[in-house]
Every structure is written in structure tokens, then in C-alpha cells.
Tab-separated table of C-alpha atoms and ligand atoms in Angstrom:
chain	number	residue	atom	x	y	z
G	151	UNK	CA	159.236	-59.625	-25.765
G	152	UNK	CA	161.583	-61.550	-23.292
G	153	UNK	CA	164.749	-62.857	-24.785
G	154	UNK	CA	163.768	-66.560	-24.835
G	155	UNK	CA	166.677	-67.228	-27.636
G	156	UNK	CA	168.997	-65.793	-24.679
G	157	UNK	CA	168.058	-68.971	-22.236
G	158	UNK	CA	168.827	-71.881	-24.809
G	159	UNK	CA	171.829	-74.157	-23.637
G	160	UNK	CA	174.409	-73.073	-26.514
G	161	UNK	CA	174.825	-76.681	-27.471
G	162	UNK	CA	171.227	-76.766	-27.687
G	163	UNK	CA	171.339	-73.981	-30.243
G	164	UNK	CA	174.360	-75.528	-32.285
G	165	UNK	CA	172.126	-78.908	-32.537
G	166	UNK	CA	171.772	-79.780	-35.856
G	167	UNK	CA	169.099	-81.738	-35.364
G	168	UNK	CA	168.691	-85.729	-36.705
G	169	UNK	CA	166.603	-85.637	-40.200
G	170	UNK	CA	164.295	-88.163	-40.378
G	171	UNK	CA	163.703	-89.498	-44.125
G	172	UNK	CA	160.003	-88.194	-44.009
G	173	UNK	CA	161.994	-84.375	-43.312
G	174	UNK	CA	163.730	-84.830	-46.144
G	175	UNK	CA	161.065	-85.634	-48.459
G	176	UNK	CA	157.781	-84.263	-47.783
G	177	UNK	CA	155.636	-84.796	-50.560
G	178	UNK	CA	153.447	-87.379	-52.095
G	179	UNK	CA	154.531	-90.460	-53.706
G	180	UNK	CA	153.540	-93.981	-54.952
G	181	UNK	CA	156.732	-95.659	-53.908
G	182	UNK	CA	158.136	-95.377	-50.623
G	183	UNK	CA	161.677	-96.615	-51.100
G	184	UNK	CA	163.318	-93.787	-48.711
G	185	UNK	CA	162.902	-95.360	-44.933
G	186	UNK	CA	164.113	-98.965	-44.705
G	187	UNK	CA	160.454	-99.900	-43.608
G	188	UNK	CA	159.004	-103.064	-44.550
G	189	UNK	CA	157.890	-102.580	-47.785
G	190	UNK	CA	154.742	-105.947	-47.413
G	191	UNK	CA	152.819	-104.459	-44.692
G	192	UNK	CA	152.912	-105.105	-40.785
G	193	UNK	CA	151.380	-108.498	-39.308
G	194	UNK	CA	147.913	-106.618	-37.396
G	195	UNK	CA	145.219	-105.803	-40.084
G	196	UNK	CA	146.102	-101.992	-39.820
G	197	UNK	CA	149.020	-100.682	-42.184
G	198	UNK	CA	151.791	-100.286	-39.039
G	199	UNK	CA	154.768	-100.203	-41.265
G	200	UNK	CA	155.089	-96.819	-41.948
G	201	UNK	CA	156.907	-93.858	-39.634
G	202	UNK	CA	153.966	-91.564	-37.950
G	203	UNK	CA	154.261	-88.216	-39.401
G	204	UNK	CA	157.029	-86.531	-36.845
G	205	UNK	CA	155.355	-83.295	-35.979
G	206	UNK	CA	151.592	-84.304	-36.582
G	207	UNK	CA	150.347	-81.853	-38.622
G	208	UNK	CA	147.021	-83.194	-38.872
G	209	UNK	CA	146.507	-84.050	-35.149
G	210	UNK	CA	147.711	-80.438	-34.613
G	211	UNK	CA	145.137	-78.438	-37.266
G	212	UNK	CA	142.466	-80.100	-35.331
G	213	UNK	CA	143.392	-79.496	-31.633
G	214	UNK	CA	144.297	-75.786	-32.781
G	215	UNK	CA	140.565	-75.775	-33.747
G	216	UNK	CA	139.166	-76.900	-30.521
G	217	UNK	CA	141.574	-75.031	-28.152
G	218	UNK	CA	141.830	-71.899	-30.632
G	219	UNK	CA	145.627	-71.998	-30.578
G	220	UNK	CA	147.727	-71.877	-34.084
G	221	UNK	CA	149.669	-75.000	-35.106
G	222	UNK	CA	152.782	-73.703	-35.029
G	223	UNK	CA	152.322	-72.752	-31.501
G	224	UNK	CA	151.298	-76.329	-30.064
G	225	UNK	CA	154.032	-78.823	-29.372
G	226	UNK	CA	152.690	-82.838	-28.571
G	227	UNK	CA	154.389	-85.157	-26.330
G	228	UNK	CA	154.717	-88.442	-24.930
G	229	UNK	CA	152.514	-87.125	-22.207
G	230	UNK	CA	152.960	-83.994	-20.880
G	231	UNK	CA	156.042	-85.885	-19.053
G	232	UNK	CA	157.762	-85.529	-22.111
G	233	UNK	CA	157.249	-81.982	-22.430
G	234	UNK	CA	158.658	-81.680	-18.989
G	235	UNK	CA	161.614	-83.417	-19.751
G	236	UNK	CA	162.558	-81.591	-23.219
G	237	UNK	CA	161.970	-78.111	-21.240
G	238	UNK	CA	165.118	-79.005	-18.894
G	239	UNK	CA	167.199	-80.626	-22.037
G	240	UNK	CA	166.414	-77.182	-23.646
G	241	UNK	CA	166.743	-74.295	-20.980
G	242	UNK	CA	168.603	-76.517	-17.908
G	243	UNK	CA	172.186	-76.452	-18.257
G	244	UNK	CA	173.204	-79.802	-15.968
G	245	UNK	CA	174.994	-79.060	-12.779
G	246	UNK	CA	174.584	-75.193	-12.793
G	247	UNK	CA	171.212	-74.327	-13.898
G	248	UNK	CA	168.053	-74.486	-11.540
G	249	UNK	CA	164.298	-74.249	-11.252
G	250	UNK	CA	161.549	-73.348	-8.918
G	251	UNK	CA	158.719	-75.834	-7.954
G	252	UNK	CA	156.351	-75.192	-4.961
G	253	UNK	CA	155.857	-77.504	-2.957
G	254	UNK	CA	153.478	-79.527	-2.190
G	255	UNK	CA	152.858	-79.937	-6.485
G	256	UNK	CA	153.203	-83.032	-8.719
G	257	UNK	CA	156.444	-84.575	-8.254
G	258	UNK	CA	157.915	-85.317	-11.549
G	259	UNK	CA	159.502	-81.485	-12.010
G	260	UNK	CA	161.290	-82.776	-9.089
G	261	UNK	CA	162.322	-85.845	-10.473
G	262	UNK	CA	162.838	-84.637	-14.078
G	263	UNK	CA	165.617	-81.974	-12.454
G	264	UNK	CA	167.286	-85.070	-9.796
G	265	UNK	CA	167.695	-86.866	-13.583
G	266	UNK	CA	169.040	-83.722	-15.514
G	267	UNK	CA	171.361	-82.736	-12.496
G	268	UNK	CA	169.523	-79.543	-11.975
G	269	UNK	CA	169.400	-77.966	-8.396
G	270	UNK	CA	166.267	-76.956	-7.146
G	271	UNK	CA	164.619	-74.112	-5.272
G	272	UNK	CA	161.698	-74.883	-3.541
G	273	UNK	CA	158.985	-72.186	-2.303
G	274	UNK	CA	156.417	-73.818	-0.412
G	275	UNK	CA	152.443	-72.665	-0.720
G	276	UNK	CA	151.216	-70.854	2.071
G	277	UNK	CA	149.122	-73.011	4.432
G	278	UNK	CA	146.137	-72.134	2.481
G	279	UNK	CA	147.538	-73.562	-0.381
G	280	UNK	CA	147.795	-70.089	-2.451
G	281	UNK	CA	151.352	-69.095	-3.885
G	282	UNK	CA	154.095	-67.200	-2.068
G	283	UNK	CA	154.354	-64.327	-4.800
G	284	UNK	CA	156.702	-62.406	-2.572
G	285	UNK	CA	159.014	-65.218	-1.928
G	286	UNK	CA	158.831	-66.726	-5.180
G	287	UNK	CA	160.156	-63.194	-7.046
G	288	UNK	CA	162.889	-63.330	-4.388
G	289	UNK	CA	163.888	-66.834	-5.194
G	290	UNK	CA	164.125	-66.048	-8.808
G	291	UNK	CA	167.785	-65.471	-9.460
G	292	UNK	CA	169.348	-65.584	-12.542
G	293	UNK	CA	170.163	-68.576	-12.713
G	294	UNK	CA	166.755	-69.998	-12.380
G	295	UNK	CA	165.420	-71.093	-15.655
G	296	UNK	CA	162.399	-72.508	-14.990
G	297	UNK	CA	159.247	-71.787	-12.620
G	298	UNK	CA	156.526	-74.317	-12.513
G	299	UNK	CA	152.947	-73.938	-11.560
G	300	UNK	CA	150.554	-76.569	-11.367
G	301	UNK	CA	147.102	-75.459	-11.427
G	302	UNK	CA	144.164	-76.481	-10.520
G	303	UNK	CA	147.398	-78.298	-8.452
G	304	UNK	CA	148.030	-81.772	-7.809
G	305	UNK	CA	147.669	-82.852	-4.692
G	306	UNK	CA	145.812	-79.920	-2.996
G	307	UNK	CA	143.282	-79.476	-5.790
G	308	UNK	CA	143.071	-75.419	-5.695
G	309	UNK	CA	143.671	-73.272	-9.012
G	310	UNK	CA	146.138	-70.267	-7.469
G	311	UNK	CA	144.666	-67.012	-8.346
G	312	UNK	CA	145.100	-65.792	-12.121
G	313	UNK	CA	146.440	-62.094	-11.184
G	314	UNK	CA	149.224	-64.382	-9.493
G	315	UNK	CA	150.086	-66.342	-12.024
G	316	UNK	CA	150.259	-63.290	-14.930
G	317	UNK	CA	152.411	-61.472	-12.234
G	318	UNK	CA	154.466	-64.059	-12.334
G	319	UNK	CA	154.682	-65.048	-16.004
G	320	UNK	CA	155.231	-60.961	-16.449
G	321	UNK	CA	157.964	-60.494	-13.952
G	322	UNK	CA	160.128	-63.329	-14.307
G	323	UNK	CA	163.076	-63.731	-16.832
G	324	UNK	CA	162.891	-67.303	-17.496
G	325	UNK	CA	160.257	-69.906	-18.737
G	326	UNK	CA	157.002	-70.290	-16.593
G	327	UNK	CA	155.184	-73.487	-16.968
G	328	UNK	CA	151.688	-73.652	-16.116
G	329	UNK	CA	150.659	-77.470	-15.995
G	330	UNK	CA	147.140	-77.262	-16.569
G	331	UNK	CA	146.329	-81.212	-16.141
G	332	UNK	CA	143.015	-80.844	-14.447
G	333	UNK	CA	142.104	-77.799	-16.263
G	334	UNK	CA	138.806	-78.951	-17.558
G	335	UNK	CA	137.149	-79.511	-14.199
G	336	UNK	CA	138.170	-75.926	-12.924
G	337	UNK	CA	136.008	-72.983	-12.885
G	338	UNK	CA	139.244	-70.635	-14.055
G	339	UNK	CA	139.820	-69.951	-17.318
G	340	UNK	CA	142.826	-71.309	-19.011
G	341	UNK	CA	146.271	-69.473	-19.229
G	342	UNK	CA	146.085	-69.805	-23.214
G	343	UNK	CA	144.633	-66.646	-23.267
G	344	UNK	CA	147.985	-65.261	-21.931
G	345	UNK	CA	149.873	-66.648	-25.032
G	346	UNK	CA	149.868	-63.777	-27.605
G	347	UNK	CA	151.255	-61.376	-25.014
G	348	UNK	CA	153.837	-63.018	-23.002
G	349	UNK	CA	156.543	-65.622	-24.877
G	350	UNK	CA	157.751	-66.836	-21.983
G	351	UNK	CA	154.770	-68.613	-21.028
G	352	UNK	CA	154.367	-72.545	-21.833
G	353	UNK	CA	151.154	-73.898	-20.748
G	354	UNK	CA	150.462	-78.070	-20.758
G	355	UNK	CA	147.599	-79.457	-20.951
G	356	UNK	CA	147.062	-83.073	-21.022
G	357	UNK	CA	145.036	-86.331	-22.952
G	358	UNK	CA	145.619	-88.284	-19.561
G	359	UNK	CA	142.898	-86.744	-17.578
G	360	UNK	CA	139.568	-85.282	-18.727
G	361	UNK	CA	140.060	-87.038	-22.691
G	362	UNK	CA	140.270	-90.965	-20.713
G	363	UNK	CA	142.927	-91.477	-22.735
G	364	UNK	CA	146.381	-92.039	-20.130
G	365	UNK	CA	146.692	-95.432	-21.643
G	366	UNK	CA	147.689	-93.344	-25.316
G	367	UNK	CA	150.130	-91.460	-23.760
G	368	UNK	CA	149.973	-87.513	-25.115
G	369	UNK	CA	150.182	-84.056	-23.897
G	370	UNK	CA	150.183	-80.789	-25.369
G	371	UNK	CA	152.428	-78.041	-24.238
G	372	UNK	CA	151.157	-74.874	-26.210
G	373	UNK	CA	153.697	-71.636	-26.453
G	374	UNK	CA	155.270	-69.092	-28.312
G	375	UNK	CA	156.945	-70.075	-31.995
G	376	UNK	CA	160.217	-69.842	-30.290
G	377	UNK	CA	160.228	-72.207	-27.504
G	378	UNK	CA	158.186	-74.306	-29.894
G	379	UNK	CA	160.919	-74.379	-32.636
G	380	UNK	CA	163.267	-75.895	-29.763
G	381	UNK	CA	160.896	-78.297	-28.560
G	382	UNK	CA	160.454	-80.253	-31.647
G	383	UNK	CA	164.497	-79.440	-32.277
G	384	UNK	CA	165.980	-81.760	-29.229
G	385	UNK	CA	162.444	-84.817	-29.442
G	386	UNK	CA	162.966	-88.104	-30.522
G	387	UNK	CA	161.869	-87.765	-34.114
G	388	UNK	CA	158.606	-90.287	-33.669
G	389	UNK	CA	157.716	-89.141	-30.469
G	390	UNK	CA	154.094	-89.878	-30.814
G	391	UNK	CA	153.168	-93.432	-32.096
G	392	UNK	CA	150.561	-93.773	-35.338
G	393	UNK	CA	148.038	-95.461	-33.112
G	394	UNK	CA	147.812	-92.569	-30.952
G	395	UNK	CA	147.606	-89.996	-33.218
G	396	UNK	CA	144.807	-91.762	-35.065
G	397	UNK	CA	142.479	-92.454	-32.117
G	398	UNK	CA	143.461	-88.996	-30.339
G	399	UNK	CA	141.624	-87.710	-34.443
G	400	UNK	CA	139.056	-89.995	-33.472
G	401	UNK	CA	138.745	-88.790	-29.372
G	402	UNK	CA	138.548	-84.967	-30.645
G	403	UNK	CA	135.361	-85.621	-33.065
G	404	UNK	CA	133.466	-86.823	-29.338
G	405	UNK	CA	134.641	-83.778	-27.249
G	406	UNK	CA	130.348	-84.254	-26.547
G	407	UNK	CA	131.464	-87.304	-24.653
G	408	UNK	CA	134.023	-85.545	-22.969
G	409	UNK	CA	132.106	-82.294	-21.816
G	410	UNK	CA	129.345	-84.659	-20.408
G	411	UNK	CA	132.059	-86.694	-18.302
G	412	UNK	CA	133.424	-83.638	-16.969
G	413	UNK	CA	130.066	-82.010	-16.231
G	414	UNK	CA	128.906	-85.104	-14.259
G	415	UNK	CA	132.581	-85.445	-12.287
G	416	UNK	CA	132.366	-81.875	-11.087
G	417	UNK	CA	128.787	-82.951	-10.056
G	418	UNK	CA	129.659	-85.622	-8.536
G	419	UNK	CA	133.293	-84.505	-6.715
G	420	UNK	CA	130.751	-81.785	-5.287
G	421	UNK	CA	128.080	-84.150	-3.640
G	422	UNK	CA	131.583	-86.002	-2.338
G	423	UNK	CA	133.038	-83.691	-0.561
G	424	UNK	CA	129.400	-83.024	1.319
G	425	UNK	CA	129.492	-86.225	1.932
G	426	UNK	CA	132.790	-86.494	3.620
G	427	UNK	CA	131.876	-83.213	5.475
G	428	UNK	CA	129.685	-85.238	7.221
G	429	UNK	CA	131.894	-87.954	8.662
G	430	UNK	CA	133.358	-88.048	12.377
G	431	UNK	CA	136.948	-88.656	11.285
G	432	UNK	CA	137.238	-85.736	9.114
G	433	UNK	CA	138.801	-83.229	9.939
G	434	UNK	CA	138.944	-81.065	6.385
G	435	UNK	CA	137.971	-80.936	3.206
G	436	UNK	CA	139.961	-78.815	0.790
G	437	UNK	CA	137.451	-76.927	-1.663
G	438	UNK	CA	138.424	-79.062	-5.207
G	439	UNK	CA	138.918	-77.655	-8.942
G	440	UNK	CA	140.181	-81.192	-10.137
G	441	UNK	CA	138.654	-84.541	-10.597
G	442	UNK	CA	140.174	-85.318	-6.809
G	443	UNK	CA	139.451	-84.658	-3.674
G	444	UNK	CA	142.007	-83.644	-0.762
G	445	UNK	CA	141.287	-85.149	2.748
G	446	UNK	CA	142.335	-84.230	5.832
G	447	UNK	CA	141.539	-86.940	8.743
G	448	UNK	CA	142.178	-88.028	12.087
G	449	UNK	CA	144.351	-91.117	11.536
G	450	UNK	CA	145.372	-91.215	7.741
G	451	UNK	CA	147.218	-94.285	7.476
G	452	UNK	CA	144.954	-96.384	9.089
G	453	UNK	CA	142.375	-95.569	7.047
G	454	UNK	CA	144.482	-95.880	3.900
G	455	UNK	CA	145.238	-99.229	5.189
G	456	UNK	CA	141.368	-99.812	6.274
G	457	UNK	CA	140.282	-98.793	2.506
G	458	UNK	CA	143.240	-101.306	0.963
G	459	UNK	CA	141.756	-103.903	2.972
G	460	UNK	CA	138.691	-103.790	1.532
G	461	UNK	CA	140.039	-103.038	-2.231
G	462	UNK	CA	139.825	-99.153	-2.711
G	463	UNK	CA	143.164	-97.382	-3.389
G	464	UNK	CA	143.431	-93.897	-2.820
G	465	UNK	CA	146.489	-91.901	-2.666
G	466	UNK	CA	147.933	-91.250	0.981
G	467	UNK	CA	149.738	-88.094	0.571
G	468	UNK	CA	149.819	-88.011	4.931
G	469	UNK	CA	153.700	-87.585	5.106
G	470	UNK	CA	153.817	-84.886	2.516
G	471	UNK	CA	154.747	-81.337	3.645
G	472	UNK	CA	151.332	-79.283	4.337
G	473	UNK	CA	149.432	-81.832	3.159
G	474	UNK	CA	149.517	-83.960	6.911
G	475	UNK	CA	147.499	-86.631	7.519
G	476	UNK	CA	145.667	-86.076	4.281
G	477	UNK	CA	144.652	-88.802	2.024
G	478	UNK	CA	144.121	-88.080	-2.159
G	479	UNK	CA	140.927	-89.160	-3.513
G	480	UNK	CA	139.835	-89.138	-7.118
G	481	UNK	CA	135.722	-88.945	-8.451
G	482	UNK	CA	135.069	-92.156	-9.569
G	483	UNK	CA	131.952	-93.260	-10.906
G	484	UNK	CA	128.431	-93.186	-8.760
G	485	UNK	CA	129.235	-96.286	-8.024
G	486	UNK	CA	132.444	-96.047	-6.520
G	487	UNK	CA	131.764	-93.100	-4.437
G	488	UNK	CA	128.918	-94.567	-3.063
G	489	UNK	CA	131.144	-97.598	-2.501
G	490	UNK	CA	134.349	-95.451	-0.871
G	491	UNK	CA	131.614	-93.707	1.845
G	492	UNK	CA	130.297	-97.383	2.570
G	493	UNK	CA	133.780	-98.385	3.431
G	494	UNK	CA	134.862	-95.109	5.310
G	495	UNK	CA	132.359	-94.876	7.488
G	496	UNK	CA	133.035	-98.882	8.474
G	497	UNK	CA	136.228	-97.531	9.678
G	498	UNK	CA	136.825	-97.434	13.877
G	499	UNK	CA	139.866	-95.973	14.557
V	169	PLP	C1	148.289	-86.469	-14.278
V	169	PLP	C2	149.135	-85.262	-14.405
V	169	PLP	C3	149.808	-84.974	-15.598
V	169	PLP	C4	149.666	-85.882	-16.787
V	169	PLP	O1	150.857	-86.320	-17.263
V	169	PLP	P1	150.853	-87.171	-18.624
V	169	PLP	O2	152.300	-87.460	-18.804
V	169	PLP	O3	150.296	-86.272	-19.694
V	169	PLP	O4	150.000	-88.368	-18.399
V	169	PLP	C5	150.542	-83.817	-15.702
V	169	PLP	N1	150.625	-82.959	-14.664
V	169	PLP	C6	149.989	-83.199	-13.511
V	169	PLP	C7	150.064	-82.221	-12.420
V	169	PLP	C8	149.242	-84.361	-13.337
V	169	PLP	O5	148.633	-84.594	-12.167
């Protein structure tokens, strides 16, 4: 046991936090007179006018039964962005604190600690994209709060290896994050199965990718009771909207649609990258446990710039550190991979 209580900004701990009117009563009644809602109705055929339940208890019992994870260990956000940002707000104090990313990884820890004032360390991969153990438990000083680890990672589309990551997670004296976004089209196992033994752990997991649903905005972050408890302490009271939690209810009774999708992305992303192996301008492709593919050509801007022209968008991640004249692609339908190898191999450089 770590002492997580230890890490918590002392203002943080002092919070009394705001008590919604649906805290203060919880029970079951026939006359709602406690919230200053509209007492008619809302003007959309669905009954808008009353506050979402602020830690969605139902939404909760039913993703703890499809990821096996207790309630009172999952936490919901406004994306997993949100998570993000209440992690700093909890453990980060402003102008003193830090955290450890490495780099090349998904660039809103970055941007979450510019807007919280938090300094950061940064421990690049290795150039085959695996983490810098030896490094990173040199870089953790005390004063680092927070390590994250995105994997499978965005942009270079490995998972780093497990034994890493539990090294990690079991040597360091601070929160470690594992953002698990693309989880569901890796073949390693999740780090939920780390959660009863280590408290410092917080893994995040995400609607926004394999559920379709990024337009609903919600992540999970799933951890120990502790960090939980401080979680829903310093969110907005609402966080997640009533419209979301209903259709994310509805989403999680067709987890058949879901595990068919993902089956038939890896699928595909495989016959992609043989695909690409076969063109003249490439010059790598990086082996993928996501629903992208990283590409390494010969002139990457001018075939982002070639593919714009003719209406496919891809991510050009060329000027990014290790990642050098590389180009982001993600599965899309038959379709559209069909479509993006028509285009490419139109290109003359
Ligand atoms: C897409 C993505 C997310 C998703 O964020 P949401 O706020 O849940 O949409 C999280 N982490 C990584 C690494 C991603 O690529």
C-alpha cells in the first residue's frame, strides 16, 4: 500500500466539496421541489429538465459488469480528457509539482500540465519505440507526481511491454496513468488486472475509440477507492450530461456490435499495412496494436499535401521527435483503405 492520501494537494484535502441538491436528498419522491429546475418539462419530447444523476450509479453497475471492475472503483469523465485534467487539480501542486510523459505520446498530458503550471520531465522512447525503464526510474524524483503511459501509444501504435509497465507502477511513489485508449484493438491484456494489488495505478480507458461514440464525450478512469474518492471530490458536479449516460446504457447492451467492429479493424489495419509494405515510397511500417497505422516515407509532407488534394486527411506527425517523416493513418472502412492506396500510389514525388 503506497501512501496515495500523502500526494493530495492539502487544499485539495480541506475541499469541502459543492453539494448538489440530488447529494442532499437521495431518495425517491413524487415532488421535486429541491433543484430550481423547471418544474413543466423541457421543449424536446424527452424529459431534459432534470439534473443527471452526479456519479452515475447506474451507468457504473453496468460497465463494472462488462469490464469486471467494482463501482466504487470506476470514475467517468467528460472524456478521458477530463480525467486527465482532475488528476493534475488533485496530485499537481501549480508551479512546483511535475510529471513525466514520454515522448513521442498523445499530447494533451502536455498541454493539461502548460494549463495547470506544472513543469515537465520528458523521457523519450527508445528508437524502437519501447520505454526507457532505466531513465525513467532516474527521472522520478520526488517531486514528480505523475507518470503517464500511453499504451497501445498514440502516435507510434506499439503497446510497451507489460513487465515494464508493472515495474514501473511497483517502483514509483507517485500516480501512474496508463491511458489505455486503443486498448481493444491490442493483443495485450489490460492493466485492470493490476488494480487489486497496486493503488497507485489509474488506468483510462475510453468511449471515443472502439464504442464510436467521441461525439458523447466519456471516459472511464478505473482505480483504487482512494484516488477515486478525490476524483469525484474536485468534478463539476454534472460532469456527464443525461443524454450520454442514457445512450452509453444503450451502447453497452450491443458490445456484439462493438467486438465485430474491432475484429474486422484489426483485420483490416493488418491487410493495410501489407499493403503499404508494398509501395516504393515507403520506407517503414511500424507493427500496429491500435486502429492506426504509423508511416514512415520518403517525402512526408508532400504526400500529406498530395492526399489533402484529393480529400483524404491523415495525420502528419513528420516534424515530431522520432516519429520523422512519418505520416498517422487510421483503419477506415474497406472502402476507404482501398480508396487511401488508390491515391498513394498516384503520388510522384
Ligand atoms: C483518442 C485518445 C483519447 C480519448 O480521449 P477522450 O477525451 O476520451 O475522447 C485518450 N487518450 C489517447 C492516447 C487518445 O489517442
Amino acid at each position: 500500500m503506497k501512501e496515495i492520501e500523502a500526494w493530495v494537494r492539502p487544499n485539495i484535502k480541506a475541499l469541502k466539496p459543492y453539494a448538489s441538491a440530488r447529494d442532499e436528498f437521495k431518495g425517491e419522491a413524487s415532488v421535486y421541489l429541491d433543484a430550481n429546475e423547471n418544474s413543466f418539462g423541457s421543449p424536446l419530447p424527452q424529459n431534459y429538465n432534470r439534473y443527471p444523476d452526479p456519479l452515475q450509479k447506474e451507468l457504473k453497475e453496468k460497465i463494472s459488469r462488462v469490464k469486471g471492475v467494482p463501482p466504487q472503483n470506476i470514475f467517468l469523465g467528460n472524456g478521458s480528457d477530463e480525467a486527465i485534467d482532475l488528476l493534475f487539480r488533485v496530485f499537481c501542486e501549480p508551479a512546483q509539482d511535475k510529471v513525466l510523459i514520454c515522448p513521442p505520446t498523445y499530447g494533451m498530458y502536455e498541454v493539461s500540465a502548460h494549463i495547470h503550471n506544472v513543469d515537465i520531465v520528458r523521457v523519450n522512447l527508445l528508437p524502437n519505440f519501447e520505454l526507457d525503464v532505466e531513465q525513467i526510474l532516474e527521472s522520478l524524483t520526488p517531486s514528480v507526481k505523475l507518470l503517464f503511459i500511453c499504451s497501445p501509444n498514440n502516435p507510434t501504435a506499439n503497446s510497451f511491454h507489460a513487465d515494464d509497465v508493472e515495474l514501473l507502477v511497483q517502483k514509483f511513489n507517485g500516480i501512474v496513468v496508463i491511458d489505455e485508449a486503443y486498448i481493444n484493438y491490442s493483443r495485450q491484456k489490460s492493466a485492470i488486472r493490476w488494480l487489486t494489488e497496486y493503488d497507485n495505478l489509474v488506468v483510462l480507458q475510453t468511449f471515443s475509440k472502439a464504442w464510436g461514440l467521441a461525439a458523447l464525450r466519456l471516459g472511464m478512469a478505473f482505480a483504487s477507492e482512494t484516488i477515486i474518492h478525490y476524483l469525484n471530490k474536485v468534478k463539476p458536479p454534472y460532469n456527464i450530461n443525461i443524454a450520454t449516460q442514457q445512450y452509453a446504457l444503450e451502447a453497452l447492451d450491443n458490445i456484439q456490435w462493438v467486438n465485430e467492429h474491432i475484429r474486422q479493424t484489426v483485420a483490416l489495419r493488418e491487410a493495410l499495412i501489407t499493403e503499404l509494405k508494398t509501395l516504393p515510397l515507403t520506407q517503414k511500417v511500424f507493427p500496429s496494436d491500435a486502429n492506426f497505422i504509423l508511416l514512415r516515407v520518403t517525402d512526408a509532407p508532400g504526400l500529406y499535401k498530395h492526399l489533402v488534394e484529393n480529400g483524404i486527411i491523415v495525420r502528419d506527425r513528420s516534424k515530431v521527435q522520432l516519429c520523422e517523416g512519418c505520416l498517422r493513418i487510421t483503419v477506415g472502412t474497406p472502402d476507404e483503405n482501398e480508396n487511401i492506396i488508390r491515391v498513394i500510389k498516384m503520388y510522384k514525388a
